[in-house]
PDB file of C-alpha atoms in Angstrom:
ATOM      1  CA  MET A 250       0.219  -0.322   0.194  1.00 71.00           C
ATOM      2  CA  SER A 251       1.684   3.472  -0.896  1.00 85.00           C
ATOM      3  CA  ASP A 252       1.618   6.412   1.392  1.00 93.00           C
ATOM      4  CA  THR A 253      -1.700   8.469   1.854  1.00 97.00           C
ATOM      5  CA  LEU A 254       0.478  11.700   0.805  1.00 97.00           C
ATOM      6  CA  ALA A 255       3.398  10.677  -1.386  1.00 98.00           C
ATOM      7  CA  PRO A 256       1.901   7.815  -3.585  1.00 97.00           C
ATOM      8  CA  ARG A 257       4.272   8.335  -6.071  1.00 98.00           C
ATOM      9  CA  ALA A 258       7.735   8.847  -3.870  1.00 98.00           C
ATOM     10  CA  VAL A 259       8.483   9.373  -0.410  1.00 98.00           C
ATOM     11  CA  ILE A 260      12.192  11.375  -1.151  1.00 98.00           C
ATOM     12  CA  GLY A 261      14.442  11.356   1.932  1.00 98.00           C
ATOM     13  CA  VAL A 262      16.585  14.562   2.023  1.00 98.00           C
ATOM     14  CA  MET A 263      19.684  15.238   4.125  1.00 98.00           C
ATOM     15  CA  THR A 264      21.735  18.366   4.980  1.00 97.00           C
ATOM     16  CA  PRO A 265      24.308  20.054   7.622  1.00 97.00           C
ATOM     17  CA  ALA A 266      22.403  21.154  10.394  1.00 97.00           C
ATOM     18  CA  MET A 267      23.083  24.230  10.089  1.00 96.00           C
ATOM     19  CA  ASN A 268      21.579  24.149   6.283  1.00 98.00           C
ATOM     20  CA  THR A 269      18.388  26.097   6.848  1.00 98.00           C
ATOM     21  CA  VAL A 270      17.627  26.742   3.078  1.00 98.00           C
ATOM     22  CA  VAL A 271      18.132  22.992   1.291  1.00 98.00           C
ATOM     23  CA  GLN A 272      14.818  22.194   2.961  1.00 98.00           C
ATOM     24  CA  PRO A 273      12.585  25.511   1.849  1.00 98.00           C
ATOM     25  CA  GLU A 274      14.311  25.099  -1.862  1.00 98.00           C
ATOM     26  CA  LEU A 275      13.399  21.188  -2.256  1.00 98.00           C
ATOM     27  CA  GLU A 276       9.784  22.139  -1.164  1.00 98.00           C
ATOM     28  CA  LEU A 277       9.485  24.310  -3.835  1.00 98.00           C
ATOM     29  CA  LEU A 278      10.254  22.007  -6.540  1.00 98.00           C
ATOM     30  CA  ARG A 279       7.924  18.746  -5.234  1.00 97.00           C
ATOM     31  CA  PRO A 280       5.595  17.676  -7.486  1.00 97.00           C
ATOM     32  CA  PRO A 281       2.381  16.169  -6.883  1.00 97.00           C
ATOM     33  CA  GLY A 282       2.312  12.650  -4.766  1.00 98.00           C
ATOM     34  CA  VAL A 283       5.857  13.280  -3.674  1.00 98.00           C
ATOM     35  CA  THR A 284       7.100  14.515  -0.442  1.00 98.00           C
ATOM     36  CA  ASN A 285       9.751  15.365   1.383  1.00 98.00           C
ATOM     37  CA  GLN A 286      10.888  13.588   5.012  1.00 98.00           C
ATOM     38  CA  MET A 287      14.185  15.639   5.852  1.00 98.00           C
ATOM     39  CA  GLN A 288      16.778  14.287   8.246  1.00 98.00           C
ATOM     40  CA  ARG A 289      20.182  16.450   9.404  1.00 98.00           C
ATOM     41  CA  PHE A 290      23.717  15.402   9.795  1.00 97.00           C
ATOM     42  CA  ARG A 291      26.966  17.512  11.012  1.00 96.00           C
ATOM     43  CA  LEU A 292      29.877  17.994   8.923  1.00 95.00           C
ATOM     44  CA  GLY A 293      33.526  16.738  10.352  1.00 91.00           C
ATOM     45  CA  GLY A 294      35.561  13.556  10.308  1.00 85.00           C
ATOM     46  CA  ASP A 295      37.654  11.826   7.770  1.00 84.00           C
ATOM     47  CA  LYS A 296      34.548  10.613   5.812  1.00 90.00           C
ATOM     48  CA  VAL A 297      32.816  14.159   5.240  1.00 95.00           C
ATOM     49  CA  SER A 298      30.342  13.165   8.041  1.00 96.00           C
ATOM     50  CA  ASP A 299      30.763  11.146  10.763  1.00 95.00           C
ATOM     51  CA  ASP A 300      27.544  10.827  11.791  1.00 95.00           C
ATOM     52  CA  LEU A 301      26.004  10.342   7.980  1.00 97.00           C
ATOM     53  CA  PRO A 302      25.147   6.280   8.221  1.00 97.00           C
ATOM     54  CA  ASP A 303      23.687   7.368  11.524  1.00 97.00           C
ATOM     55  CA  GLU A 304      21.212   9.772  10.779  1.00 98.00           C
ATOM     56  CA  ALA A 305      20.354   8.182   7.240  1.00 98.00           C
ATOM     57  CA  GLN A 306      19.345   5.160   8.915  1.00 97.00           C
ATOM     58  CA  LYS A 307      16.786   6.778  10.710  1.00 97.00           C
ATOM     59  CA  LEU A 308      15.311   8.198   7.830  1.00 97.00           C
ATOM     60  CA  MET A 309      14.838   4.709   6.573  1.00 98.00           C
ATOM     61  CA  ASP A 310      12.365   3.946   9.019  1.00 97.00           C
ATOM     62  CA  CYS A 311       9.865   6.532   6.891  1.00 97.00           C
ATOM     63  CA  ASN A 312      10.291   4.091   3.558  1.00 97.00           C
ATOM     64  CA  PRO A 313      12.367   6.205   1.188  1.00 98.00           C
ATOM     65  CA  ALA A 314      12.922   6.101  -2.681  1.00 98.00           C
ATOM     66  CA  ALA A 315      16.127   7.472  -2.612  1.00 98.00           C
ATOM     67  CA  LEU A 316      18.181  10.211  -0.407  1.00 98.00           C
ATOM     68  CA  CYS A 317      18.532  13.542  -1.487  1.00 98.00           C
ATOM     69  CA  ILE A 318      21.911  14.694   0.242  1.00 98.00           C
ATOM     70  CA  GLY A 319      22.028  18.162   0.393  1.00 98.00           C
ATOM     71  CA  LEU A 320      25.807  18.902   0.493  1.00 98.00           C
ATOM     72  CA  THR A 321      28.526  20.181  -2.379  1.00 98.00           C
ATOM     73  CA  THR A 322      32.079  19.703  -1.592  1.00 97.00           C
ATOM     74  CA  ASP A 323      33.660  21.484  -4.143  1.00 96.00           C
ATOM     75  CA  ALA A 324      35.150  23.871  -1.411  1.00 96.00           C
ATOM     76  CA  GLY A 325      38.063  21.126  -0.906  1.00 94.00           C
ATOM     77  CA  PRO A 326      40.777  19.142  -2.917  1.00 94.00           C
ATOM     78  CA  GLY A 327      39.575  16.428  -3.754  1.00 93.00           C
ATOM     79  CA  GLY A 328      36.178  16.704  -1.612  1.00 95.00           C
ATOM     80  CA  VAL A 329      33.575  15.378  -4.688  1.00 97.00           C
ATOM     81  CA  GLU A 330      35.174  12.486  -4.476  1.00 96.00           C
ATOM     82  CA  ARG A 331      35.365  12.499  -0.947  1.00 96.00           C
ATOM     83  CA  LEU A 332      31.953  12.556  -1.515  1.00 97.00           C
ATOM     84  CA  SER A 333      31.499  10.737  -3.867  1.00 97.00           C
ATOM     85  CA  ARG A 334      32.455   7.579  -2.190  1.00 97.00           C
ATOM     86  CA  ARG A 335      30.982   8.450   1.326  1.00 97.00           C
ATOM     87  CA  CYS A 336      27.199   8.547  -0.273  1.00 98.00           C
ATOM     88  CA  ALA A 337      28.891   4.999  -2.161  1.00 97.00           C
ATOM     89  CA  GLU A 338      29.323   3.470   1.031  1.00 97.00           C
ATOM     90  CA  LEU A 339      25.715   4.565   2.501  1.00 98.00           C
ATOM     91  CA  GLU A 340      24.054   3.424  -1.077  1.00 98.00           C
ATOM     92  CA  ASP A 341      25.455  -0.228  -0.007  1.00 98.00           C
ATOM     93  CA  LEU A 342      24.353   0.377   3.640  1.00 97.00           C
ATOM     94  CA  VAL A 343      20.908   1.321   3.229  1.00 98.00           C
ATOM     95  CA  GLY A 344      20.086  -0.258  -0.108  1.00 98.00           C
ATOM     96  CA  ILE A 345      18.487   2.952  -1.704  1.00 98.00           C
ATOM     97  CA  PRO A 346      19.995   5.233  -4.372  1.00 98.00           C
ATOM     98  CA  VAL A 347      21.705   8.269  -2.736  1.00 98.00           C
ATOM     99  CA  LEU A 348      22.654  11.141  -4.781  1.00 98.00           C
ATOM    100  CA  ASN A 349      24.340  14.392  -4.051  1.00 98.00           C
ATOM    101  CA  ALA A 350      24.565  17.852  -5.180  1.00 98.00           C
ATOM    102  CA  SER A 351      28.122  18.369  -6.654  1.00 98.00           C
ATOM    103  CA  THR A 352      28.021  15.283  -8.391  1.00 98.00           C
ATOM    104  CA  ALA A 353      24.331  16.378  -9.724  1.00 98.00           C
ATOM    105  CA  ASP A 354      26.110  19.312  -9.979  1.00 98.00           C
ATOM    106  CA  TYR A 355      27.878  17.817 -13.268  1.00 98.00           C
ATOM    107  CA  ALA A 356      24.881  15.422 -14.524  1.00 98.00           C
ATOM    108  CA  ALA A 357      22.927  18.130 -14.780  1.00 98.00           C
ATOM    109  CA  LEU A 358      25.609  20.549 -16.910  1.00 98.00           C
ATOM    110  CA  ARG A 359      26.365  17.996 -19.806  1.00 98.00           C
ATOM    111  CA  ALA A 360      22.449  17.042 -19.624  1.00 97.00           C
ATOM    112  CA  LEU A 361      21.881  21.066 -20.741  1.00 97.00           C
ATOM    113  CA  GLY A 362      24.901  20.285 -23.243  1.00 97.00           C
ATOM    114  CA  ALA A 363      27.272  22.978 -21.437  1.00 98.00           C
ATOM    115  CA  GLN A 364      31.306  22.735 -21.790  1.00 98.00           C
ATOM    116  CA  LYS A 365      32.385  26.254 -20.836  1.00 98.00           C
ATOM    117  CA  VAL A 366      31.046  27.247 -17.517  1.00 98.00           C
ATOM    118  CA  ALA A 367      30.744  30.000 -15.460  1.00 98.00           C
ATOM    119  CA  VAL A 368      30.424  29.135 -11.605  1.00 98.00           C
ATOM    120  CA  VAL A 369      29.069  31.259  -8.751  1.00 98.00           C
ATOM    121  CA  THR A 370      30.515  30.223  -5.363  1.00 98.00           C
ATOM    122  CA  PRO A 371      29.561  31.768  -1.427  1.00 98.00           C
ATOM    123  CA  PHE A 372      32.989  31.283  -1.162  1.00 98.00           C
ATOM    124  CA  ASN A 373      36.123  33.842  -0.958  1.00 97.00           C
ATOM    125  CA  PRO A 374      38.705  33.750  -3.935  1.00 97.00           C
ATOM    126  CA  GLU A 375      41.523  31.290  -2.309  1.00 97.00           C
ATOM    127  CA  ILE A 376      38.806  28.516  -1.856  1.00 97.00           C
ATOM    128  CA  ASP A 377      37.315  29.528  -5.712  1.00 98.00           C
ATOM    129  CA  GLN A 378      40.525  28.044  -6.974  1.00 98.00           C
ATOM    130  CA  ASN A 379      39.440  24.769  -4.898  1.00 98.00           C
ATOM    131  CA  VAL A 380      35.669  24.860  -6.724  1.00 98.00           C
ATOM    132  CA  LYS A 381      37.506  25.831  -9.939  1.00 98.00           C
ATOM    133  CA  ALA A 382      39.586  23.030  -9.737  1.00 98.00           C
ATOM    134  CA  ASN A 383      37.036  20.162  -8.988  1.00 97.00           C
ATOM    135  CA  THR A 384      35.140  21.567 -11.566  1.00 98.00           C
ATOM    136  CA  GLU A 385      37.483  21.192 -14.494  1.00 98.00           C
ATOM    137  CA  ALA A 386      38.603  17.480 -13.242  1.00 97.00           C
ATOM    138  CA  ALA A 387      34.858  16.705 -13.919  1.00 97.00           C
ATOM    139  CA  GLY A 388      35.754  17.427 -17.826  1.00 98.00           C
ATOM    140  CA  PHE A 389      34.287  21.390 -17.731  1.00 98.00           C
ATOM    141  CA  GLU A 390      36.179  24.563 -18.505  1.00 98.00           C
ATOM    142  CA  VAL A 391      35.467  27.092 -16.306  1.00 98.00           C
ATOM    143  CA  VAL A 392      35.863  30.516 -17.973  1.00 98.00           C
ATOM    144  CA  ALA A 393      35.280  32.554 -15.086  1.00 98.00           C
ATOM    145  CA  ILE A 394      34.497  31.782 -11.293  1.00 98.00           C
ATOM    146  CA  ALA A 395      33.515  34.644  -8.674  1.00 98.00           C
ATOM    147  CA  GLY A 396      31.626  34.482  -4.891  1.00 98.00           C
ATOM    148  CA  THR A 397      30.079  36.186  -2.615  1.00 98.00           C
ATOM    149  CA  CYS A 398      32.906  35.688   0.115  1.00 98.00           C
ATOM    150  CA  ALA A 399      30.158  34.883   3.250  1.00 97.00           C
ATOM    151  CA  PRO A 400      32.606  35.032   6.284  1.00 94.00           C
ATOM    152  CA  SER A 401      31.198  31.742   7.597  1.00 90.00           C
ATOM    153  CA  LEU A 402      29.337  28.291   6.148  1.00 87.00           C
ATOM    154  CA  PRO A 403      26.203  29.376   8.342  1.00 89.00           C
ATOM    155  CA  GLU A 404      26.172  32.762   7.297  1.00 95.00           C
ATOM    156  CA  ILE A 405      26.358  31.743   3.755  1.00 98.00           C
ATOM    157  CA  CYS A 406      21.991  31.322   4.491  1.00 97.00           C
ATOM    158  CA  GLN A 407      21.835  34.617   5.508  1.00 97.00           C
ATOM    159  CA  THR A 408      23.717  36.020   1.975  1.00 98.00           C
ATOM    160  CA  PRO A 409      21.176  39.235   0.511  1.00 97.00           C
ATOM    161  CA  LEU A 410      19.880  38.169  -2.609  1.00 97.00           C
ATOM    162  CA  ASP A 411      20.936  41.376  -4.501  1.00 98.00           C
ATOM    163  CA  ASP A 412      24.294  40.381  -3.239  1.00 98.00           C
ATOM    164  CA  ILE A 413      24.200  36.788  -5.655  1.00 98.00           C
ATOM    165  CA  ARG A 414      22.356  38.854  -8.182  1.00 98.00           C
ATOM    166  CA  ALA A 415      25.204  40.613  -8.427  1.00 98.00           C
ATOM    167  CA  VAL A 416      27.733  37.877  -8.453  1.00 98.00           C
ATOM    168  CA  PHE A 417      25.816  36.260 -11.125  1.00 98.00           C
ATOM    169  CA  HIS A 418      25.279  38.520 -13.618  1.00 98.00           C
ATOM    170  CA  LYS A 419      29.463  39.315 -13.089  1.00 98.00           C
ATOM    171  CA  VAL A 420      30.367  35.661 -14.022  1.00 98.00           C
ATOM    172  CA  ALA A 421      27.504  35.782 -17.160  1.00 98.00           C
ATOM    173  CA  ALA A 422      29.511  38.125 -19.010  1.00 95.00           C
ATOM    174  CA  SER A 423      31.878  35.691 -20.047  1.00 96.00           C
ATOM    175  CA  ASN A 424      31.554  33.483 -23.303  1.00 94.00           C
ATOM    176  CA  CYS A 425      30.025  30.076 -21.081  1.00 98.00           C
ATOM    177  CA  ASP A 426      27.664  27.811 -22.182  1.00 97.00           C
ATOM    178  CA  ALA A 427      25.805  27.752 -18.716  1.00 98.00           C
ATOM    179  CA  ILE A 428      26.383  29.578 -14.761  1.00 98.00           C
ATOM    180  CA  LEU A 429      27.242  26.798 -12.728  1.00 98.00           C
ATOM    181  CA  GLN A 430      26.325  27.485  -8.558  1.00 98.00           C
ATOM    182  CA  VAL A 431      27.717  25.475  -5.322  1.00 98.00           C
ATOM    183  CA  GLY A 432      26.799  25.735  -1.728  1.00 98.00           C
ATOM    184  CA  THR A 433      23.614  24.762  -0.954  1.00 98.00           C
ATOM    185  CA  ALA A 434      23.590  26.928   1.505  1.00 98.00           C
ATOM    186  CA  LEU A 435      23.436  29.523  -1.024  1.00 98.00           C
ATOM    187  CA  PRO A 436      19.581  30.494  -1.347  1.00 98.00           C
ATOM    188  CA  VAL A 437      18.902  30.771  -5.065  1.00 98.00           C
ATOM    189  CA  VAL A 438      16.634  28.212  -6.632  1.00 98.00           C
ATOM    190  CA  SER A 439      13.810  30.808  -6.160  1.00 97.00           C
ATOM    191  CA  MET A 440      16.021  33.350  -8.573  1.00 98.00           C
ATOM    192  CA  ILE A 441      16.671  30.447 -11.435  1.00 98.00           C
ATOM    193  CA  GLU A 442      14.170  32.100 -14.088  1.00 97.00           C
ATOM    194  CA  GLU A 443      14.669  35.376 -13.312  1.00 97.00           C
ATOM    195  CA  LEU A 444      18.381  35.364 -14.136  1.00 98.00           C
ATOM    196  CA  GLU A 445      17.845  33.042 -16.528  1.00 98.00           C
ATOM    197  CA  ALA A 446      15.763  35.489 -18.965  1.00 98.00           C
ATOM    198  CA  ASP A 447      17.904  38.005 -17.464  1.00 98.00           C
ATOM    199  CA  LEU A 448      21.379  36.736 -18.839  1.00 98.00           C
ATOM    200  CA  GLY A 449      20.207  34.715 -21.222  1.00 97.00           C
ATOM    201  CA  LYS A 450      22.113  31.777 -20.127  1.00 97.00           C
ATOM    202  CA  PRO A 451      20.943  28.072 -18.450  1.00 98.00           C
ATOM    203  CA  ILE A 452      21.818  27.864 -14.638  1.00 98.00           C
ATOM    204  CA  VAL A 453      22.017  25.425 -12.852  1.00 98.00           C
ATOM    205  CA  ALA A 454      21.544  25.735  -8.686  1.00 98.00           C
ATOM    206  CA  CYS A 455      22.587  22.864  -6.473  1.00 98.00           C
ATOM    207  CA  ASN A 456      20.186  22.489  -4.767  1.00 98.00           C
ATOM    208  CA  ALA A 457      17.624  21.888  -7.999  1.00 98.00           C
ATOM    209  CA  ALA A 458      20.206  19.995  -9.442  1.00 98.00           C
ATOM    210  CA  VAL A 459      20.274  17.321  -6.609  1.00 98.00           C
ATOM    211  CA  TYR A 460      16.264  17.429  -6.902  1.00 98.00           C
ATOM    212  CA  TRP A 461      16.314  16.969 -10.595  1.00 98.00           C
ATOM    213  CA  GLN A 462      18.739  13.821 -10.603  1.00 98.00           C
ATOM    214  CA  THR A 463      16.546  12.352  -7.352  1.00 98.00           C
ATOM    215  CA  LEU A 464      13.804  12.557  -9.056  1.00 98.00           C
ATOM    216  CA  ARG A 465      14.871  11.261 -12.470  1.00 98.00           C
ATOM    217  CA  LYS A 466      16.388   8.547 -10.308  1.00 98.00           C
ATOM    218  CA  VAL A 467      13.178   6.762  -9.028  1.00 98.00           C
ATOM    219  CA  GLY A 468      11.497   7.745 -12.179  1.00 98.00           C
ATOM    220  CA  ILE A 469       9.887  11.076 -11.921  1.00 98.00           C
ATOM    221  CA  SER A 470      10.073  13.116 -15.243  1.00 96.00           C
ATOM    222  CA  ASP A 471       7.178  15.544 -14.628  1.00 96.00           C
ATOM    223  CA  ALA A 472       8.515  19.217 -15.663  1.00 96.00           C
ATOM    224  CA  VAL A 473       8.542  21.853 -13.211  1.00 96.00           C
ATOM    225  CA  LYS A 474       7.745  24.843 -14.148  1.00 95.00           C
ATOM    226  CA  GLY A 475       8.991  28.343 -12.853  1.00 96.00           C
ATOM    227  CA  TYR A 476      12.248  27.016 -11.708  1.00 97.00           C
ATOM    228  CA  GLY A 477      14.016  27.254 -14.853  1.00 96.00           C
ATOM    229  CA  SER A 478      15.478  24.925 -18.318  1.00 97.00           C
ATOM    230  CA  LEU A 479      16.818  22.006 -16.096  1.00 97.00           C
ATOM    231  CA  LEU A 480      14.209  21.024 -14.485  1.00 96.00           C
ATOM    232  CA  SER A 481      11.100  22.408 -16.909  1.00 93.00           C
ATOM    233  CA  ASN A 482      11.690  19.730 -19.371  1.00 78.00           C
TER     234      ASN A 482
END
């Protein structure tokens, strides 16, 4: 018997404990017959998060079809590979698909046919160089990168929308095929359609990308209108 409020799928969503952006943004993208069920974890340790497996096991009690990990790790050298390995371990543990925002970003860029990429981050220029290296290691050419320079991880969630818009406009002046945004605590999803219309470039926002990939993984291909080109097809 299917879940009354989620006859199509229950999606398990996991996000760092301090992140107040993933949950409301993914609720915006939820198609009919799908519910998002949340669990939080703390960052740290050699494997991205020491408590991720225990928190995921709690979430399994609601019988999700997949786990959607609202986290990008592009800010550190080799961070994307570490997150991918951690998610593979978690998938073996829980027995359902586990998707993460970093690798979903790359899948979304490929789906849009992008090769030359401009990148928006919540970080400073020094950390941006790690993001650039990770993006290029995935096979893309980074033609521009800029960040909002949030002074701490919790303060990323507090970034004014006009500051985010300004960084998008800055990188859009490059010869890019698409604009990638990393950092799941940076609130961008509500602005995707507005920014695409203003800038004339497709935008891959990390929270939209991981939810798009999760929905497609569980067989839900609905177009989610109002949030940009990635989810509209």
